[in-house]
Amino acid sequence: MSAITRFYRGEFYFDFMSRRKIWYLISGTLLAICVVSMLVRGFSLGIDFKGGAVFQFPANGHSIEDARDVLRDNGINADEAVVQQLETSKQLRVQTEELTEPQTAAITNAVAEDFGVKSEDIAVSTVGASWGETITNKAIQGLVIFLVLVMIYLTIRFEWKMAVAAMAALIHDLVVTLGIYSLVGFEVTPSTIIAILAILGFSLYDTVVVFDRVRENTAGIATSSRRTYAEATNDSLNETLIRSLNTSFIALIPVGSLLFVGAGLLGAGTLRDLALAQFVGIASGAYSSLFFAAPLLVDLKRSEQQVKALDARVNRARASAARVAAAAEAEPALAGASPGAAYAVGGLGDSEGAAAGEREPAPAGASPRRPAGRNRWSPRPAASRLCRSSRWAAGPTGRRRPSASRPAGRAASGRPPRHRRRAAP
């Protein structure tokens, strides 16, 4: 059976918790790269956020440089303008800074004259910077309200430590998605904001599924000694691993089609802004729920006294079981050992046992020799089982019986036997 088949049948067990420092290192490195990129490179804001004018018209066999020449002739900084050639519609899209109405009219007339198109075929749209600022503020407000409500729900549904771990994974996915946008230089549009809010919900769903299984497996674990809290969490991750991966793969297939086919091959720019955020967010959410949120929860729970006591109790039970197993393995070896070796294990000192085991056998017909040494746990010969007092001796059953010096009719306690009656006075 192949490894992939065993993996999808649930016969594969992966230890997440013992490698959590590696996951922390990977997440920390990725977050550091994203934060540095956002601070140094920044974002390529769309016209909706920084304001400007957009001209879209048929190319009619002209190139991007011809469009830049039109901008230079009308006193517009062509180096800062964004000029794109749309392959599917055979059109040019020119995005400039915010223009006045006379400047907009002059560029429209110049394009119509130089490119040989009608004025009605030139689509012109202008957006002020204040409108983009309003969108940004509304998006931030919505994000804050969303995080607060989710924090309250998770605290009531599970516990506050699970809520903290889920929020940390949520922020992890948000920073990674924004960092990827900064690294690749994709334009940030209102579609990007909508996609980011959508992936936060997906990431939270994946984390809640994992935490719900953790809650089921750790219910009543404080009174058990079978496994630690970290091991129960690791079992929960393995139980939900296939479900999380299948859900992520199924969601990534259509989103990947939008990104690579719709935006890459067909040139649909609006789909690219939406698909990139969803693709990165879904992949990051699947990673953070398994490799970041659950290990962080275990580290937060380890500070509790109940979890510490549980870990200590489990370790003691396993150490006791290991000692019992070692003793059971040693019994067959003792059963087949020589009498001298068995005598040494029975209680002799190391040197005495070695001497008894290494002594040469007595010649034929000779009386058996007494071992060189004996401790308090060594068996004694029957003839030497005498009490310190001469009036008592060991009976055949090992109990003490009265010696011959005491009258036969008296018991050891001095009371007369029950079958005899006391003589009348």
Short mmCIF file of C-alpha atoms in Angstrom, two decimals:
data_model
loop_
_atom_site.label_atom_id
_atom_site.label_comp_id
_atom_site.label_asym_id
_atom_site.label_seq_id
_atom_site.Cartn_x
_atom_site.Cartn_y
_atom_site.Cartn_z
CA MET A 1 0.00 0.00 0.00
CA SER A 2 1.40 3.38 -0.99
CA ALA A 3 1.97 6.20 1.47
CA ILE A 4 -0.69 8.38 -0.18
CA THR A 5 -3.30 5.63 0.17
CA ARG A 6 -2.49 5.10 3.84
CA PHE A 7 -2.58 8.86 4.35
CA TYR A 8 -6.08 9.25 2.92
CA ARG A 9 -7.37 6.20 4.76
CA GLY A 10 -6.36 7.75 8.06
CA GLU A 11 -3.65 5.16 8.73
CA PHE A 12 -0.96 7.82 8.81
CA TYR A 13 -0.04 9.44 12.13
CA PHE A 14 1.95 12.66 12.20
CA ASP A 15 3.47 14.20 15.31
CA PHE A 16 2.63 17.90 15.16
CA MET A 17 3.39 18.84 18.75
CA SER A 18 6.98 17.65 18.99
CA ARG A 19 7.88 19.77 15.94
CA ARG A 20 6.01 22.91 16.95
CA LYS A 21 9.22 24.94 17.26
CA ILE A 22 9.84 24.24 13.58
CA TRP A 23 6.33 25.48 12.72
CA TYR A 24 6.90 28.60 14.82
CA LEU A 25 10.15 29.24 12.99
CA ILE A 26 8.50 28.88 9.58
CA SER A 27 5.61 31.16 10.54
CA GLY A 28 7.94 33.73 12.11
CA THR A 29 10.15 33.84 9.03
CA LEU A 30 7.18 34.21 6.69
CA LEU A 31 5.61 36.94 8.84
CA ALA A 32 8.91 38.84 9.06
CA ILE A 33 9.30 38.81 5.25
CA CYS A 34 5.74 40.03 4.77
CA VAL A 35 6.04 42.82 7.34
CA VAL A 36 9.35 44.05 5.89
CA SER A 37 7.87 44.05 2.40
CA MET A 38 4.84 46.05 3.54
CA LEU A 39 7.05 48.61 5.27
CA VAL A 40 9.66 48.92 2.50
CA ARG A 41 7.81 48.27 -0.77
CA GLY A 42 4.34 49.23 0.33
CA PHE A 43 1.24 48.49 -1.76
CA SER A 44 0.25 49.24 -5.30
CA LEU A 45 -3.02 51.01 -4.56
CA GLY A 46 -5.68 51.08 -7.20
CA ILE A 47 -7.46 54.14 -8.47
CA ASP A 48 -10.25 53.62 -5.94
CA PHE A 49 -7.82 54.28 -3.06
CA LYS A 50 -5.50 56.98 -4.36
CA GLY A 51 -7.78 58.66 -6.93
CA GLY A 52 -7.12 59.30 -10.61
CA ALA A 53 -8.49 58.88 -14.12
CA VAL A 54 -8.79 55.79 -16.31
CA PHE A 55 -9.01 55.81 -20.12
CA GLN A 56 -9.89 52.64 -22.00
CA PHE A 57 -10.10 52.61 -25.82
CA PRO A 58 -9.40 50.36 -28.85
CA ALA A 59 -5.73 49.96 -29.71
CA ASN A 60 -6.18 49.99 -33.51
CA GLY A 61 -2.70 48.56 -33.98
CA HIS A 62 -0.96 51.00 -31.62
CA SER A 63 1.37 50.07 -28.77
CA ILE A 64 1.78 51.05 -25.12
CA GLU A 65 4.50 53.56 -26.01
CA ASP A 66 2.13 55.39 -28.34
CA ALA A 67 -0.25 55.88 -25.42
CA ARG A 68 2.57 57.20 -23.23
CA ASP A 69 3.49 59.69 -25.96
CA VAL A 70 -0.03 61.06 -25.90
CA LEU A 71 0.28 61.63 -22.14
CA ARG A 72 3.63 63.42 -22.51
CA ASP A 73 2.26 65.69 -25.21
CA ASN A 74 -0.49 66.84 -22.83
CA GLY A 75 1.83 67.48 -19.86
CA ILE A 76 1.04 64.29 -17.90
CA ASN A 77 3.79 62.33 -16.15
CA ALA A 78 3.83 59.18 -18.28
CA ASP A 79 6.35 57.37 -16.04
CA GLU A 80 3.89 57.20 -13.14
CA ALA A 81 0.95 56.25 -15.34
CA VAL A 82 -0.10 52.61 -15.63
CA VAL A 83 -0.66 51.52 -19.23
CA GLN A 84 -1.95 48.00 -19.94
CA GLN A 85 -2.77 46.23 -23.16
CA LEU A 86 -5.82 43.96 -22.86
CA GLU A 87 -5.23 41.02 -25.18
CA THR A 88 -8.77 39.68 -25.14
CA SER A 89 -10.52 42.92 -26.12
CA LYS A 90 -7.60 44.41 -28.09
CA GLN A 91 -7.81 47.59 -26.05
CA LEU A 92 -5.47 49.84 -24.11
CA ARG A 93 -6.10 50.87 -20.51
CA VAL A 94 -4.39 54.01 -19.26
CA GLN A 95 -4.51 54.95 -15.57
CA THR A 96 -3.18 58.37 -14.57
CA GLU A 97 -3.10 60.55 -11.51
CA GLU A 98 -6.05 62.72 -10.57
CA LEU A 99 -6.80 65.15 -13.43
CA THR A 100 -8.86 68.25 -13.89
CA GLU A 101 -11.76 68.40 -16.33
CA PRO A 102 -9.76 70.36 -19.01
CA GLN A 103 -6.91 67.83 -18.80
CA THR A 104 -9.35 64.94 -19.14
CA ALA A 105 -10.96 66.50 -22.21
CA ALA A 106 -7.58 67.23 -23.81
CA ILE A 107 -6.38 63.62 -23.44
CA THR A 108 -9.67 62.30 -24.81
CA ASN A 109 -9.40 64.46 -27.93
CA ALA A 110 -5.72 63.54 -28.42
CA VAL A 111 -6.42 59.80 -28.19
CA ALA A 112 -9.30 60.09 -30.65
CA GLU A 113 -7.10 61.95 -33.12
CA ASP A 114 -3.88 59.89 -32.80
CA PHE A 115 -5.46 56.43 -32.52
CA GLY A 116 -8.23 57.03 -35.02
CA VAL A 117 -11.13 56.15 -32.75
CA LYS A 118 -14.39 57.91 -32.04
CA SER A 119 -14.88 59.85 -28.81
CA GLU A 120 -17.83 57.60 -27.95
CA ASP A 121 -15.49 54.57 -27.96
CA ILE A 122 -13.25 56.05 -25.26
CA ALA A 123 -14.40 55.06 -21.74
CA VAL A 124 -13.33 57.64 -19.17
CA SER A 125 -13.78 57.24 -15.40
CA THR A 126 -12.47 59.49 -12.65
CA VAL A 127 -12.34 58.72 -8.94
CA GLY A 128 -11.42 61.09 -6.12
CA ALA A 129 -9.02 60.13 -3.35
CA SER A 130 -11.68 60.81 -0.71
CA TRP A 131 -13.83 57.95 -2.01
CA GLY A 132 -10.96 55.46 -1.64
CA GLU A 133 -10.24 56.75 1.86
CA THR A 134 -13.87 56.15 2.80
CA ILE A 135 -13.65 52.57 1.54
CA THR A 136 -10.49 51.98 3.58
CA ASN A 137 -12.04 53.31 6.79
CA LYS A 138 -15.18 51.23 6.33
CA ALA A 139 -13.10 48.11 5.69
CA ILE A 140 -11.06 48.67 8.86
CA GLN A 141 -14.19 49.21 10.92
CA GLY A 142 -15.77 46.07 9.57
CA LEU A 143 -12.62 44.07 10.30
CA VAL A 144 -12.41 45.27 13.90
CA ILE A 145 -16.09 44.52 14.57
CA PHE A 146 -15.67 41.08 13.00
CA LEU A 147 -12.67 40.22 15.19
CA VAL A 148 -14.38 41.39 18.38
CA LEU A 149 -17.53 39.37 17.71
CA VAL A 150 -15.51 36.28 16.84
CA MET A 151 -13.44 36.66 20.02
CA ILE A 152 -16.60 36.83 22.15
CA TYR A 153 -18.18 33.84 20.42
CA LEU A 154 -15.11 31.62 20.77
CA THR A 155 -14.71 32.56 24.43
CA ILE A 156 -18.31 31.53 25.15
CA ARG A 157 -18.27 28.47 22.90
CA PHE A 158 -14.88 27.12 23.95
CA GLU A 159 -12.57 29.08 26.29
CA TRP A 160 -10.55 32.27 26.17
CA LYS A 161 -7.26 30.51 25.41
CA MET A 162 -8.77 28.88 22.33
CA ALA A 163 -10.11 32.28 21.32
CA VAL A 164 -6.63 33.82 21.65
CA ALA A 165 -5.06 31.04 19.55
CA ALA A 166 -7.75 31.42 16.87
CA MET A 167 -7.27 35.21 16.75
CA ALA A 168 -3.51 34.75 16.42
CA ALA A 169 -4.04 32.38 13.47
CA LEU A 170 -6.48 34.87 11.94
CA ILE A 171 -3.98 37.72 12.17
CA HIS A 172 -1.31 35.37 10.79
CA ASP A 173 -3.41 34.74 7.67
CA LEU A 174 -4.21 38.43 7.25
CA VAL A 175 -0.56 39.51 7.42
CA VAL A 176 0.55 36.75 5.03
CA THR A 177 -2.09 37.69 2.45
CA LEU A 178 -1.25 41.39 2.58
CA GLY A 179 2.46 40.60 2.45
CA ILE A 180 2.05 38.51 -0.69
CA TYR A 181 0.21 41.42 -2.31
CA SER A 182 3.10 43.69 -1.43
CA LEU A 183 5.71 41.23 -2.71
CA VAL A 184 4.14 40.52 -6.10
CA GLY A 185 3.02 44.11 -6.63
CA PHE A 186 -0.59 43.34 -7.46
CA GLU A 187 -2.96 46.28 -7.37
CA VAL A 188 -5.09 46.61 -4.26
CA THR A 189 -8.71 47.29 -5.18
CA PRO A 190 -12.07 47.04 -3.38
CA SER A 191 -12.24 43.47 -4.68
CA THR A 192 -9.11 42.74 -2.70
CA ILE A 193 -10.72 43.98 0.52
CA ILE A 194 -13.80 41.83 -0.09
CA ALA A 195 -11.62 38.78 -0.73
CA ILE A 196 -9.62 39.37 2.46
CA LEU A 197 -12.79 39.52 4.56
CA ALA A 198 -13.97 36.31 2.89
CA ILE A 199 -10.78 34.38 3.63
CA LEU A 200 -10.88 35.40 7.29
CA GLY A 201 -14.15 33.54 7.59
CA PHE A 202 -12.72 30.48 5.86
CA SER A 203 -9.64 30.48 8.08
CA LEU A 204 -11.77 30.79 11.19
CA TYR A 205 -14.00 27.91 10.09
CA ASP A 206 -11.02 25.59 9.67
CA THR A 207 -9.64 26.51 13.10
CA VAL A 208 -13.02 26.02 14.81
CA VAL A 209 -13.31 22.52 13.33
CA VAL A 210 -9.95 21.57 14.81
CA PHE A 211 -10.69 23.14 18.21
CA ASP A 212 -14.07 21.42 18.43
CA ARG A 213 -12.37 18.04 18.09
CA VAL A 214 -9.75 19.08 20.65
CA ARG A 215 -12.54 19.95 23.09
CA GLU A 216 -14.16 16.55 22.59
CA ASN A 217 -10.92 14.61 23.08
CA THR A 218 -9.84 16.58 26.16
CA ALA A 219 -13.18 16.43 27.99
CA GLY A 220 -12.54 14.77 31.37
CA ILE A 221 -8.87 14.28 30.62
CA ALA A 222 -7.83 15.88 33.93
CA THR A 223 -8.83 12.70 35.83
CA SER A 224 -7.17 10.32 33.38
CA SER A 225 -3.61 9.07 33.11
CA ARG A 226 -3.64 7.71 29.55
CA ARG A 227 -2.29 10.68 27.60
CA THR A 228 -1.19 14.26 28.08
CA TYR A 229 -3.01 17.34 26.81
CA ALA A 230 -0.46 17.74 24.00
CA GLU A 231 -0.99 14.13 22.90
CA ALA A 232 -4.78 14.53 22.93
CA THR A 233 -4.44 17.67 20.80
CA ASN A 234 -2.13 15.85 18.42
CA ASP A 235 -4.66 13.04 18.08
CA SER A 236 -7.34 15.62 17.29
CA LEU A 237 -5.20 17.11 14.54
CA ASN A 238 -4.66 13.70 12.95
CA GLU A 239 -8.38 12.98 13.12
CA THR A 240 -9.27 16.23 11.32
CA LEU A 241 -6.23 16.36 9.03
CA ILE A 242 -7.84 14.71 6.00
CA ARG A 243 -11.00 16.76 6.36
CA SER A 244 -9.08 20.04 6.54
CA LEU A 245 -6.88 19.20 3.56
CA ASN A 246 -9.78 17.99 1.43
CA THR A 247 -11.80 21.12 2.20
CA SER A 248 -8.84 23.34 1.34
CA PHE A 249 -8.06 21.50 -1.90
CA ILE A 250 -11.67 21.63 -3.06
CA ALA A 251 -11.79 25.38 -2.35
CA LEU A 252 -8.43 26.04 -4.03
CA ILE A 253 -9.38 24.37 -7.33
CA PRO A 254 -11.98 26.95 -8.49
CA VAL A 255 -10.04 29.85 -6.99
CA GLY A 256 -6.90 28.68 -8.78
CA SER A 257 -8.88 28.53 -12.00
CA LEU A 258 -9.90 32.17 -11.56
CA LEU A 259 -6.33 33.20 -10.84
CA PHE A 260 -4.36 31.23 -13.42
CA VAL A 261 -6.92 30.79 -16.19
CA GLY A 262 -9.17 33.82 -15.85
CA ALA A 263 -6.51 36.38 -14.91
CA GLY A 264 -3.44 34.76 -16.40
CA LEU A 265 -4.63 33.37 -19.72
CA LEU A 266 -7.75 35.43 -20.40
CA GLY A 267 -6.38 38.66 -18.98
CA ALA A 268 -9.30 39.51 -16.70
CA GLY A 269 -7.67 42.00 -14.34
CA THR A 270 -10.63 42.31 -12.00
CA LEU A 271 -10.60 38.55 -11.38
CA ARG A 272 -6.90 38.65 -10.54
CA ASP A 273 -7.41 41.02 -7.59
CA LEU A 274 -10.15 38.84 -6.17
CA ALA A 275 -8.58 35.45 -6.84
CA LEU A 276 -5.09 36.15 -5.49
CA ALA A 277 -6.34 37.16 -2.04
CA GLN A 278 -8.62 34.12 -1.84
CA PHE A 279 -5.97 31.71 -3.06
CA VAL A 280 -3.32 32.89 -0.59
CA GLY A 281 -5.79 33.19 2.27
CA ILE A 282 -7.22 29.69 1.88
CA ALA A 283 -3.76 28.12 1.70
CA SER A 284 -2.54 30.13 4.69
CA GLY A 285 -5.68 29.28 6.67
CA ALA A 286 -5.19 25.55 6.14
CA TYR A 287 -1.60 25.86 7.34
CA SER A 288 -2.29 28.06 10.37
CA SER A 289 -5.14 25.92 11.73
CA LEU A 290 -2.92 22.81 11.79
CA PHE A 291 0.59 24.11 12.36
CA PHE A 292 0.09 27.36 14.25
CA ALA A 293 -3.21 27.60 16.15
CA ALA A 294 -3.18 24.12 17.75
CA PRO A 295 0.50 24.21 18.90
CA LEU A 296 -0.07 27.71 20.29
CA LEU A 297 -3.08 26.41 22.24
CA VAL A 298 -0.96 23.63 23.78
CA ASP A 299 1.68 26.14 24.91
CA LEU A 300 -1.01 28.35 26.45
CA LYS A 301 -2.58 25.41 28.31
CA ARG A 302 0.71 24.14 29.71
CA SER A 303 0.74 26.94 32.27
CA GLU A 304 -2.40 25.56 33.97
CA GLN A 305 -1.97 23.53 37.15
CA GLN A 306 -4.38 20.82 36.00
CA VAL A 307 -2.42 20.26 32.80
CA LYS A 308 0.86 20.16 34.74
CA ALA A 309 -0.59 17.60 37.17
CA LEU A 310 -1.93 15.56 34.24
CA ASP A 311 1.47 15.48 32.54
CA ALA A 312 3.18 14.42 35.77
CA ARG A 313 0.58 11.69 36.41
CA VAL A 314 0.93 10.31 32.89
CA ASN A 315 4.71 10.25 33.18
CA ARG A 316 4.53 8.40 36.52
CA ALA A 317 2.12 5.83 35.11
CA ARG A 318 4.34 5.23 32.11
CA ALA A 319 7.46 4.90 34.28
CA SER A 320 5.66 2.34 36.48
CA ALA A 321 4.53 0.40 33.42
CA ALA A 322 8.08 0.41 32.10
CA ARG A 323 9.38 -1.04 35.38
CA VAL A 324 6.74 -3.79 35.34
CA ALA A 325 7.62 -4.63 31.74
CA ALA A 326 11.33 -4.77 32.61
CA ALA A 327 10.61 -7.13 35.53
CA ALA A 328 8.46 -9.36 33.31
CA GLU A 329 11.26 -9.59 30.77
CA ALA A 330 13.74 -10.49 33.51
CA GLU A 331 11.65 -13.45 34.87
CA PRO A 332 12.35 -15.85 31.95
CA ALA A 333 16.06 -15.15 32.30
CA LEU A 334 15.98 -15.97 36.02
CA ALA A 335 14.01 -19.16 35.40
CA GLY A 336 16.81 -20.52 33.21
CA ALA A 337 19.70 -19.25 35.35
CA SER A 338 22.05 -21.43 37.43
CA PRO A 339 21.34 -22.04 41.15
CA GLY A 340 24.27 -19.85 42.16
CA ALA A 341 23.03 -16.97 40.03
CA ALA A 342 19.48 -17.35 41.34
CA TYR A 343 20.84 -17.33 44.89
CA ALA A 344 22.72 -14.13 44.15
CA VAL A 345 19.58 -12.45 42.76
CA GLY A 346 17.62 -13.66 45.76
CA GLY A 347 19.50 -11.32 48.07
CA LEU A 348 23.25 -11.91 48.19
CA GLY A 349 25.62 -9.03 47.71
CA ASP A 350 27.34 -8.63 44.39
CA SER A 351 30.67 -9.98 45.58
CA GLU A 352 29.08 -12.82 47.52
CA GLY A 353 26.83 -13.80 44.65
CA ALA A 354 29.74 -13.79 42.28
CA ALA A 355 31.73 -15.96 44.64
CA ALA A 356 28.86 -18.40 45.02
CA GLY A 357 28.30 -18.53 41.29
CA GLU A 358 31.95 -18.92 40.43
CA ARG A 359 32.85 -21.51 43.14
CA GLU A 360 33.86 -24.90 41.80
CA PRO A 361 31.40 -27.78 42.41
CA ALA A 362 32.07 -30.09 45.38
CA PRO A 363 33.48 -33.56 44.70
CA ALA A 364 31.15 -36.55 44.51
CA GLY A 365 30.01 -37.91 47.90
CA ALA A 366 30.96 -34.82 49.83
CA SER A 367 28.44 -32.95 51.99
CA PRO A 368 27.07 -29.76 50.49
CA ARG A 369 28.92 -26.65 51.49
CA ARG A 370 27.26 -23.62 53.02
CA PRO A 371 27.33 -20.49 50.85
CA ALA A 372 29.98 -17.94 51.66
CA GLY A 373 27.52 -15.33 52.86
CA ARG A 374 23.85 -14.86 53.65
CA ASN A 375 21.77 -11.77 54.21
CA ARG A 376 18.53 -11.35 56.08
CA TRP A 377 16.38 -12.43 53.11
CA SER A 378 18.26 -15.68 52.37
CA PRO A 379 16.43 -18.95 53.10
CA ARG A 380 17.59 -20.84 56.16
CA PRO A 381 17.95 -24.62 56.62
CA ALA A 382 15.13 -26.25 58.54
CA ALA A 383 17.46 -27.27 61.40
CA SER A 384 18.48 -23.69 62.12
CA ARG A 385 14.97 -22.23 62.38
CA LEU A 386 15.19 -21.77 66.12
CA CYS A 387 13.98 -18.88 68.17
CA ARG A 388 16.29 -16.99 70.48
CA SER A 389 14.47 -18.49 73.41
CA SER A 390 15.09 -22.20 73.91
CA ARG A 391 11.49 -22.69 74.93
CA TRP A 392 10.20 -22.02 71.39
CA ALA A 393 11.01 -23.74 68.09
CA ALA A 394 9.68 -23.61 64.56
CA GLY A 395 7.00 -26.10 63.68
CA PRO A 396 6.67 -27.92 60.39
CA THR A 397 4.27 -25.26 59.07
CA GLY A 398 6.57 -22.40 59.99
CA ARG A 399 4.54 -21.42 63.11
CA ARG A 400 6.07 -21.35 66.53
CA ARG A 401 5.07 -24.12 68.87
CA PRO A 402 5.81 -24.64 72.54
CA SER A 403 8.94 -26.61 73.32
CA ALA A 404 9.15 -29.63 75.57
CA SER A 405 9.98 -27.53 78.67
CA ARG A 406 6.41 -26.11 78.77
CA PRO A 407 3.56 -28.39 79.88
CA ALA A 408 1.71 -30.08 77.03
CA GLY A 409 -1.66 -28.99 78.31
CA ARG A 410 -0.86 -25.28 78.08
CA ALA A 411 -0.99 -23.23 74.89
CA ALA A 412 1.49 -20.53 73.95
CA SER A 413 -0.73 -17.86 75.48
CA GLY A 414 -0.92 -19.67 78.84
CA ARG A 415 -4.66 -20.34 78.51
CA PRO A 416 -6.00 -23.90 78.86
CA PRO A 417 -7.19 -25.61 75.68
CA ARG A 418 -10.85 -25.17 74.83
CA HIS A 419 -11.58 -28.92 74.85
CA ARG A 420 -10.60 -29.21 78.51
CA ARG A 421 -12.65 -27.98 81.40
CA ARG A 422 -11.16 -26.30 84.38
CA ALA A 423 -11.21 -28.52 87.48
CA ALA A 424 -13.80 -27.68 90.12
CA PRO A 425 -12.39 -26.14 93.31
#
